[in-house]
Short mmCIF file of C-alpha atoms and ligand atoms in Angstrom, two decimals:
data_model
loop_
_atom_site.label_atom_id
_atom_site.label_comp_id
_atom_site.label_asym_id
_atom_site.label_seq_id
_atom_site.Cartn_x
_atom_site.Cartn_y
_atom_site.Cartn_z
CA MET A 1 -112.14 -253.77 44.28
CA ARG A 2 -110.50 -250.61 44.84
CA VAL A 3 -109.87 -247.87 42.31
CA ALA A 4 -107.00 -245.89 42.96
CA LYS A 5 -106.11 -242.49 41.20
CA LYS A 6 -103.03 -241.96 43.77
CA ILE A 7 -99.84 -243.55 43.27
CA ASP A 8 -99.32 -243.52 47.20
CA GLU A 9 -102.68 -245.38 47.59
CA VAL A 10 -101.60 -248.18 45.22
CA ARG A 11 -98.21 -248.71 47.17
CA SER A 12 -100.21 -248.77 50.55
CA PHE A 13 -102.59 -251.33 48.91
CA VAL A 14 -99.49 -253.52 47.67
CA ARG A 15 -97.51 -253.44 50.65
CA ALA A 16 -100.34 -254.73 52.62
CA ALA A 17 -100.62 -257.35 50.58
CA ARG A 18 -97.06 -258.25 50.61
CA MET A 19 -97.28 -258.03 54.26
CA ARG A 20 -99.87 -261.06 54.37
CA GLY A 21 -97.19 -263.18 51.87
CA ALA A 22 -99.72 -262.53 48.91
CA GLN A 23 -98.08 -262.91 45.08
CA VAL A 24 -99.32 -259.76 43.06
CA GLY A 25 -99.84 -259.90 39.60
CA PHE A 26 -100.38 -257.03 37.32
CA VAL A 27 -101.72 -256.14 33.72
CA PRO A 28 -100.93 -252.93 32.44
CA THR A 29 -103.28 -251.17 29.88
CA MET A 30 -104.57 -248.33 28.04
CA GLY A 31 -108.26 -249.53 28.75
CA ALA A 32 -111.13 -249.83 26.36
CA LEU A 33 -110.88 -253.18 27.46
CA HIS A 34 -111.51 -256.32 24.84
CA GLN A 35 -111.44 -260.17 24.96
CA GLY A 36 -107.44 -259.90 24.51
CA HIS A 37 -107.23 -257.88 27.55
CA LEU A 38 -109.54 -260.12 29.70
CA ALA A 39 -107.77 -263.09 28.64
CA LEU A 40 -104.49 -261.56 30.39
CA ILE A 41 -106.96 -260.54 33.41
CA ARG A 42 -107.96 -264.01 33.47
CA ALA A 43 -104.45 -265.39 33.80
CA CYS A 44 -103.20 -262.61 36.20
CA VAL A 45 -106.09 -263.44 38.75
CA ALA A 46 -105.96 -267.29 38.27
CA GLN A 47 -102.33 -267.21 38.94
CA ASN A 48 -101.97 -264.61 41.81
CA ASP A 49 -103.05 -263.76 45.21
CA VAL A 50 -103.79 -260.36 44.31
CA SER A 51 -104.47 -258.75 40.87
CA VAL A 52 -103.50 -255.03 39.67
CA VAL A 53 -104.73 -253.69 36.43
CA SER A 54 -103.59 -250.14 35.55
CA ILE A 55 -105.68 -248.17 33.12
CA PHE A 56 -103.76 -245.40 31.66
CA VAL A 57 -103.33 -243.81 28.12
CA ASN A 58 -100.23 -242.89 27.82
CA PRO A 59 -99.34 -239.69 26.10
CA THR A 60 -95.58 -240.49 25.55
CA GLN A 61 -96.04 -243.24 23.58
CA PHE A 62 -98.15 -241.54 21.08
CA GLY A 63 -96.99 -239.52 17.90
CA PRO A 64 -98.22 -235.96 17.54
CA ARG A 65 -100.54 -237.08 14.29
CA GLU A 66 -101.37 -240.31 16.56
CA ASP A 67 -104.73 -240.98 18.00
CA PHE A 68 -104.24 -240.06 21.61
CA ASN A 69 -107.12 -237.55 22.09
CA SER A 70 -109.47 -239.78 20.20
CA TYR A 71 -108.32 -243.20 22.23
CA PRO A 72 -111.37 -244.53 23.23
CA ARG A 73 -112.03 -244.28 27.26
CA PRO A 74 -114.90 -246.02 28.52
CA PHE A 75 -113.84 -245.72 32.14
CA GLU A 76 -116.68 -246.96 34.00
CA GLN A 77 -117.09 -249.80 31.44
CA ASP A 78 -113.46 -251.02 32.01
CA VAL A 79 -114.19 -250.83 35.91
CA ALA A 80 -117.26 -252.84 35.65
CA LEU A 81 -115.09 -255.87 33.54
CA CYS A 82 -112.29 -255.58 36.18
CA GLU A 83 -114.55 -256.10 38.94
CA LYS A 84 -116.41 -259.02 37.40
CA GLU A 85 -113.28 -260.55 36.62
CA GLY A 86 -111.76 -260.62 40.34
CA VAL A 87 -109.46 -257.81 39.80
CA ASP A 88 -108.52 -256.47 43.37
CA LEU A 89 -107.14 -252.92 42.35
CA VAL A 90 -107.42 -250.55 39.01
CA PHE A 91 -104.77 -248.08 39.23
CA ALA A 92 -106.23 -245.42 37.02
CA PRO A 93 -103.98 -242.04 37.31
CA SER A 94 -104.06 -238.79 35.84
CA ALA A 95 -101.50 -238.09 33.40
CA GLY A 96 -100.39 -235.17 35.93
CA GLU A 97 -99.97 -238.19 38.60
CA MET A 98 -97.86 -240.23 36.31
CA TYR A 99 -95.53 -237.16 34.74
CA SER A 100 -94.79 -233.98 36.53
CA PRO A 101 -94.32 -231.12 34.44
CA ASP A 102 -90.44 -231.32 34.98
CA HIS A 103 -90.30 -234.82 34.33
CA ALA A 104 -86.86 -235.60 32.20
CA THR A 105 -86.09 -239.12 32.76
CA TYR A 106 -86.97 -241.84 29.71
CA VAL A 107 -86.16 -245.47 29.64
CA GLU A 108 -85.07 -246.82 26.17
CA VAL A 109 -84.33 -250.06 24.83
CA GLU A 110 -81.77 -249.82 21.77
CA GLY A 111 -81.75 -252.14 18.86
CA LEU A 112 -84.83 -254.08 19.50
CA THR A 113 -86.95 -250.71 18.94
CA ALA A 114 -85.16 -249.60 15.50
CA GLY A 115 -87.06 -252.02 13.11
CA LEU A 116 -90.87 -253.22 12.71
CA CYS A 117 -93.06 -250.43 14.19
CA GLY A 118 -89.87 -248.66 15.34
CA GLN A 119 -89.48 -247.50 12.34
CA PHE A 120 -92.91 -245.82 11.36
CA ARG A 121 -93.52 -244.71 15.21
CA PRO A 122 -90.44 -243.07 16.67
CA GLY A 123 -90.32 -242.60 20.07
CA HIS A 124 -93.22 -244.94 20.54
CA PHE A 125 -91.41 -247.78 22.24
CA ARG A 126 -89.51 -244.93 24.51
CA GLY A 127 -92.82 -244.10 25.75
CA VAL A 128 -93.79 -247.79 26.61
CA THR A 129 -90.63 -248.71 28.06
CA THR A 130 -90.91 -245.65 30.41
CA VAL A 131 -94.36 -245.58 31.61
CA VAL A 132 -93.92 -249.86 32.20
CA SER A 133 -90.92 -249.15 34.15
CA LYS A 134 -92.92 -246.42 36.07
CA LEU A 135 -95.66 -248.69 36.76
CA PHE A 136 -93.43 -251.62 37.89
CA ASN A 137 -92.02 -249.18 40.12
CA ILE A 138 -95.44 -248.25 41.58
CA VAL A 139 -97.00 -251.60 41.52
CA GLU A 140 -94.00 -253.86 42.34
CA PRO A 141 -95.49 -256.95 41.16
CA ASP A 142 -94.19 -260.31 41.40
CA THR A 143 -95.84 -261.29 37.56
CA ALA A 144 -96.90 -258.79 34.70
CA TYR A 145 -98.98 -260.04 31.58
CA PHE A 146 -98.44 -258.87 27.99
CA GLY A 147 -100.06 -260.18 24.68
CA GLU A 148 -98.41 -261.52 22.03
CA LYS A 149 -100.55 -259.25 19.57
CA ASP A 150 -97.95 -256.49 20.12
CA TYR A 151 -95.24 -259.12 19.58
CA GLN A 152 -92.17 -256.27 19.77
CA GLN A 153 -93.56 -254.53 22.53
CA LEU A 154 -93.18 -257.70 24.42
CA ILE A 155 -89.69 -258.70 23.30
CA VAL A 156 -88.57 -255.05 24.46
CA ILE A 157 -90.37 -255.37 27.66
CA LYS A 158 -88.47 -258.74 28.38
CA ARG A 159 -85.41 -257.06 27.31
CA MET A 160 -86.02 -253.90 29.51
CA VAL A 161 -86.76 -256.02 32.65
CA ALA A 162 -83.52 -258.26 31.76
CA ASP A 163 -81.24 -255.16 31.55
CA LEU A 164 -82.51 -253.31 34.40
CA ASN A 165 -82.74 -256.14 36.60
CA PHE A 166 -86.73 -255.59 37.56
CA PRO A 167 -87.80 -258.54 39.72
CA VAL A 168 -90.70 -259.24 37.33
CA ARG A 169 -91.48 -262.04 35.78
CA ILE A 170 -93.15 -261.64 32.09
CA VAL A 171 -95.74 -263.92 31.17
CA PRO A 172 -96.79 -263.85 27.56
CA ILE A 173 -100.13 -264.49 26.37
CA PRO A 174 -101.92 -265.54 22.73
CA THR A 175 -103.54 -263.51 20.66
CA VAL A 176 -106.92 -263.69 20.89
CA ARG A 177 -108.89 -263.45 17.30
CA GLU A 178 -112.58 -262.76 16.53
CA ALA A 179 -114.03 -266.05 14.76
CA ASP A 180 -112.57 -264.85 11.22
CA GLY A 181 -109.17 -264.32 12.27
CA LEU A 182 -108.89 -260.81 13.61
CA ALA A 183 -106.97 -259.98 16.15
CA VAL A 184 -108.99 -258.30 19.04
CA SER A 185 -107.62 -254.76 19.44
CA SER A 186 -109.20 -251.37 20.95
CA ARG A 187 -108.61 -250.00 17.16
CA ASN A 188 -111.08 -252.42 15.62
CA LEU A 189 -113.76 -249.88 17.20
CA TYR A 190 -112.52 -247.56 14.63
CA LEU A 191 -113.32 -249.57 11.53
CA SER A 192 -116.31 -248.88 9.46
CA ALA A 193 -118.61 -251.90 8.23
CA ARG A 194 -116.66 -252.49 5.19
CA GLU A 195 -113.27 -252.06 6.90
CA ARG A 196 -114.43 -254.59 9.28
CA ARG A 197 -115.46 -257.00 6.77
CA ALA A 198 -112.15 -256.76 4.91
CA ALA A 199 -109.92 -257.13 7.84
CA PRO A 200 -109.49 -260.52 8.66
CA ALA A 201 -107.60 -260.56 5.26
CA LEU A 202 -104.43 -259.23 7.53
CA TYR A 203 -104.37 -262.69 9.11
CA ARG A 204 -105.14 -264.51 6.38
CA ALA A 205 -102.38 -263.40 4.57
CA LEU A 206 -99.84 -263.98 7.49
CA CYS A 207 -101.25 -267.26 7.71
CA GLU A 208 -100.29 -267.89 4.04
CA GLY A 209 -97.04 -266.56 4.70
CA ALA A 210 -96.61 -268.91 7.81
CA LYS A 211 -97.83 -271.97 5.20
CA ALA A 212 -94.82 -271.14 3.17
CA ALA A 213 -92.50 -270.74 5.98
CA ALA A 214 -93.12 -274.21 7.59
CA GLN A 215 -92.68 -275.62 4.21
CA GLY A 216 -88.81 -273.97 4.09
CA ALA A 217 -89.07 -270.90 2.48
CA SER A 218 -86.79 -267.90 3.21
CA GLY A 219 -87.81 -264.87 5.08
CA PHE A 220 -87.89 -263.11 1.64
CA GLU A 221 -89.96 -265.33 -0.11
CA VAL A 222 -92.21 -265.55 3.10
CA GLU A 223 -92.73 -261.94 2.84
CA LYS A 224 -93.17 -261.52 -0.48
CA ILE A 225 -95.99 -264.21 -0.30
CA THR A 226 -97.52 -262.50 2.71
CA ARG A 227 -97.27 -259.02 0.67
CA GLN A 228 -99.08 -260.47 -2.61
CA ALA A 229 -101.96 -262.12 -0.38
CA LEU A 230 -102.48 -258.80 1.28
CA GLU A 231 -102.32 -257.31 -1.90
CA LYS A 232 -105.72 -259.00 -2.92
CA GLU A 233 -107.53 -257.07 -0.62
CA PRO A 234 -107.65 -253.12 -2.08
CA LEU A 235 -108.67 -251.52 1.06
CA PHE A 236 -105.57 -252.52 2.77
CA LYS A 237 -102.50 -249.91 2.59
CA LEU A 238 -99.70 -252.18 3.66
CA GLN A 239 -96.82 -250.30 5.95
CA TYR A 240 -94.53 -253.50 6.49
CA VAL A 241 -94.59 -257.11 6.28
CA GLN A 242 -91.38 -258.31 7.96
CA ALA A 243 -89.98 -261.98 8.68
CA VAL A 244 -87.81 -261.84 11.64
CA HIS A 245 -85.98 -263.82 14.32
CA PRO A 246 -88.42 -264.43 17.39
CA GLU A 247 -85.75 -263.20 20.11
CA THR A 248 -83.64 -260.92 18.49
CA LEU A 249 -85.97 -259.27 16.05
CA GLN A 250 -83.26 -259.55 13.15
CA PRO A 251 -84.61 -259.84 9.69
CA ARG A 252 -84.51 -263.45 8.55
CA GLU A 253 -84.15 -262.62 4.69
CA ASP A 254 -82.10 -265.60 3.53
CA GLN A 255 -82.61 -267.65 6.32
CA GLY A 256 -86.06 -269.71 7.28
CA VAL A 257 -87.64 -271.13 10.39
CA PRO A 258 -88.06 -269.90 13.49
CA MET A 259 -89.22 -266.62 12.25
CA VAL A 260 -92.10 -264.53 13.60
CA ILE A 261 -94.08 -262.92 10.55
CA ALA A 262 -95.18 -259.30 11.52
CA ALA A 263 -97.13 -256.58 9.63
CA ALA A 264 -98.86 -253.24 9.80
CA ALA A 265 -101.16 -252.04 7.48
CA TYR A 266 -103.80 -249.40 7.32
CA LEU A 267 -107.22 -249.79 6.50
CA GLY A 268 -108.87 -246.14 5.92
CA SER A 269 -107.33 -244.21 8.77
CA THR A 270 -106.77 -247.00 11.21
CA ARG A 271 -103.31 -248.56 11.57
CA LEU A 272 -103.74 -252.38 12.22
CA ILE A 273 -100.80 -254.79 13.71
CA ASP A 274 -100.58 -258.50 13.82
CA ASN A 275 -98.42 -261.34 13.63
CA ILE A 276 -97.56 -265.06 13.51
CA LYS A 277 -94.91 -267.21 15.30
CA VAL A 278 -93.56 -270.45 12.85
CA GLU A 279 -91.31 -272.29 15.18
CA GLY A 280 -90.15 -274.75 12.61
CA ARG A 281 -90.57 -276.80 9.62
CA SER A 282 -93.99 -279.08 9.13
O1 PAF B 1 -99.91 -252.54 25.38
C1 PAF B 1 -100.48 -251.43 25.66
O2 PAF B 1 -101.79 -251.35 26.07
C2 PAF B 1 -99.74 -250.38 26.31
O3 PAF B 1 -98.32 -250.16 25.34
C3 PAF B 1 -99.26 -250.24 27.62
C4 PAF B 1 -98.30 -251.75 27.74
C5 PAF B 1 -100.12 -250.56 28.72
C6 PAF B 1 -98.26 -249.25 28.02
O4 PAF B 1 -98.97 -248.21 27.97
#
């Protein structure tokens, strides 16, 4: 397995693979790899001839009061995991390699980024779409893998790929959960023992909302049921819970399924997000 720090190195590696007729798969990450990332990486390795993983904590997607500086960076461990999974190339650029001091171009998907997490993290999705565009232009993958845990990010990336004609197929991978239902996330590392015990309440609340949706409840009702379920765990401070259409991300309000119920909530200073999709009535 190669570890490349420079864009040119990635370009020549991928070009050589293409000359051999290889299909190139790509998993963009910010490192601190966990089971959720490993599910993306395993799908990528299984479905492609050559697999590239990027590890880059992207400064442009963090707000001024967010955790960019404290974000976990266990680089050696991440590289060892990639090697074990059969990844061919890890791209781990510096911030300077990705963004020149005079960088002035950003990619922004309108509309889809306005609600849900976008309301509370101004500029976040602009940072994500900008860095993912740059990574797609550097790696030029045939296929790229994104987790459904970051549901809004997945939909925004799909829109960007369609709108900007990136020749990349986006493959969504289901959320990986701990045995108690908590969605795996790099930020779970921040939780104290008490917070960790409280954390599965977020998914439990979403499941209660999903049950009501499947029985015919409207978006408004589903949001209320989910909110009330989460209030049973006093450690949680809810930021939002919203029932939206799975593709347009428009609020479902007085409409029913299909819907994605998405929520963000704080446990202490740790912000957790999760979602559940309800396709139809049961
Ligand atoms: O989901 C993430 O880890 C990041 O948002 C991504 C897609 C790697 C872009 O920095």
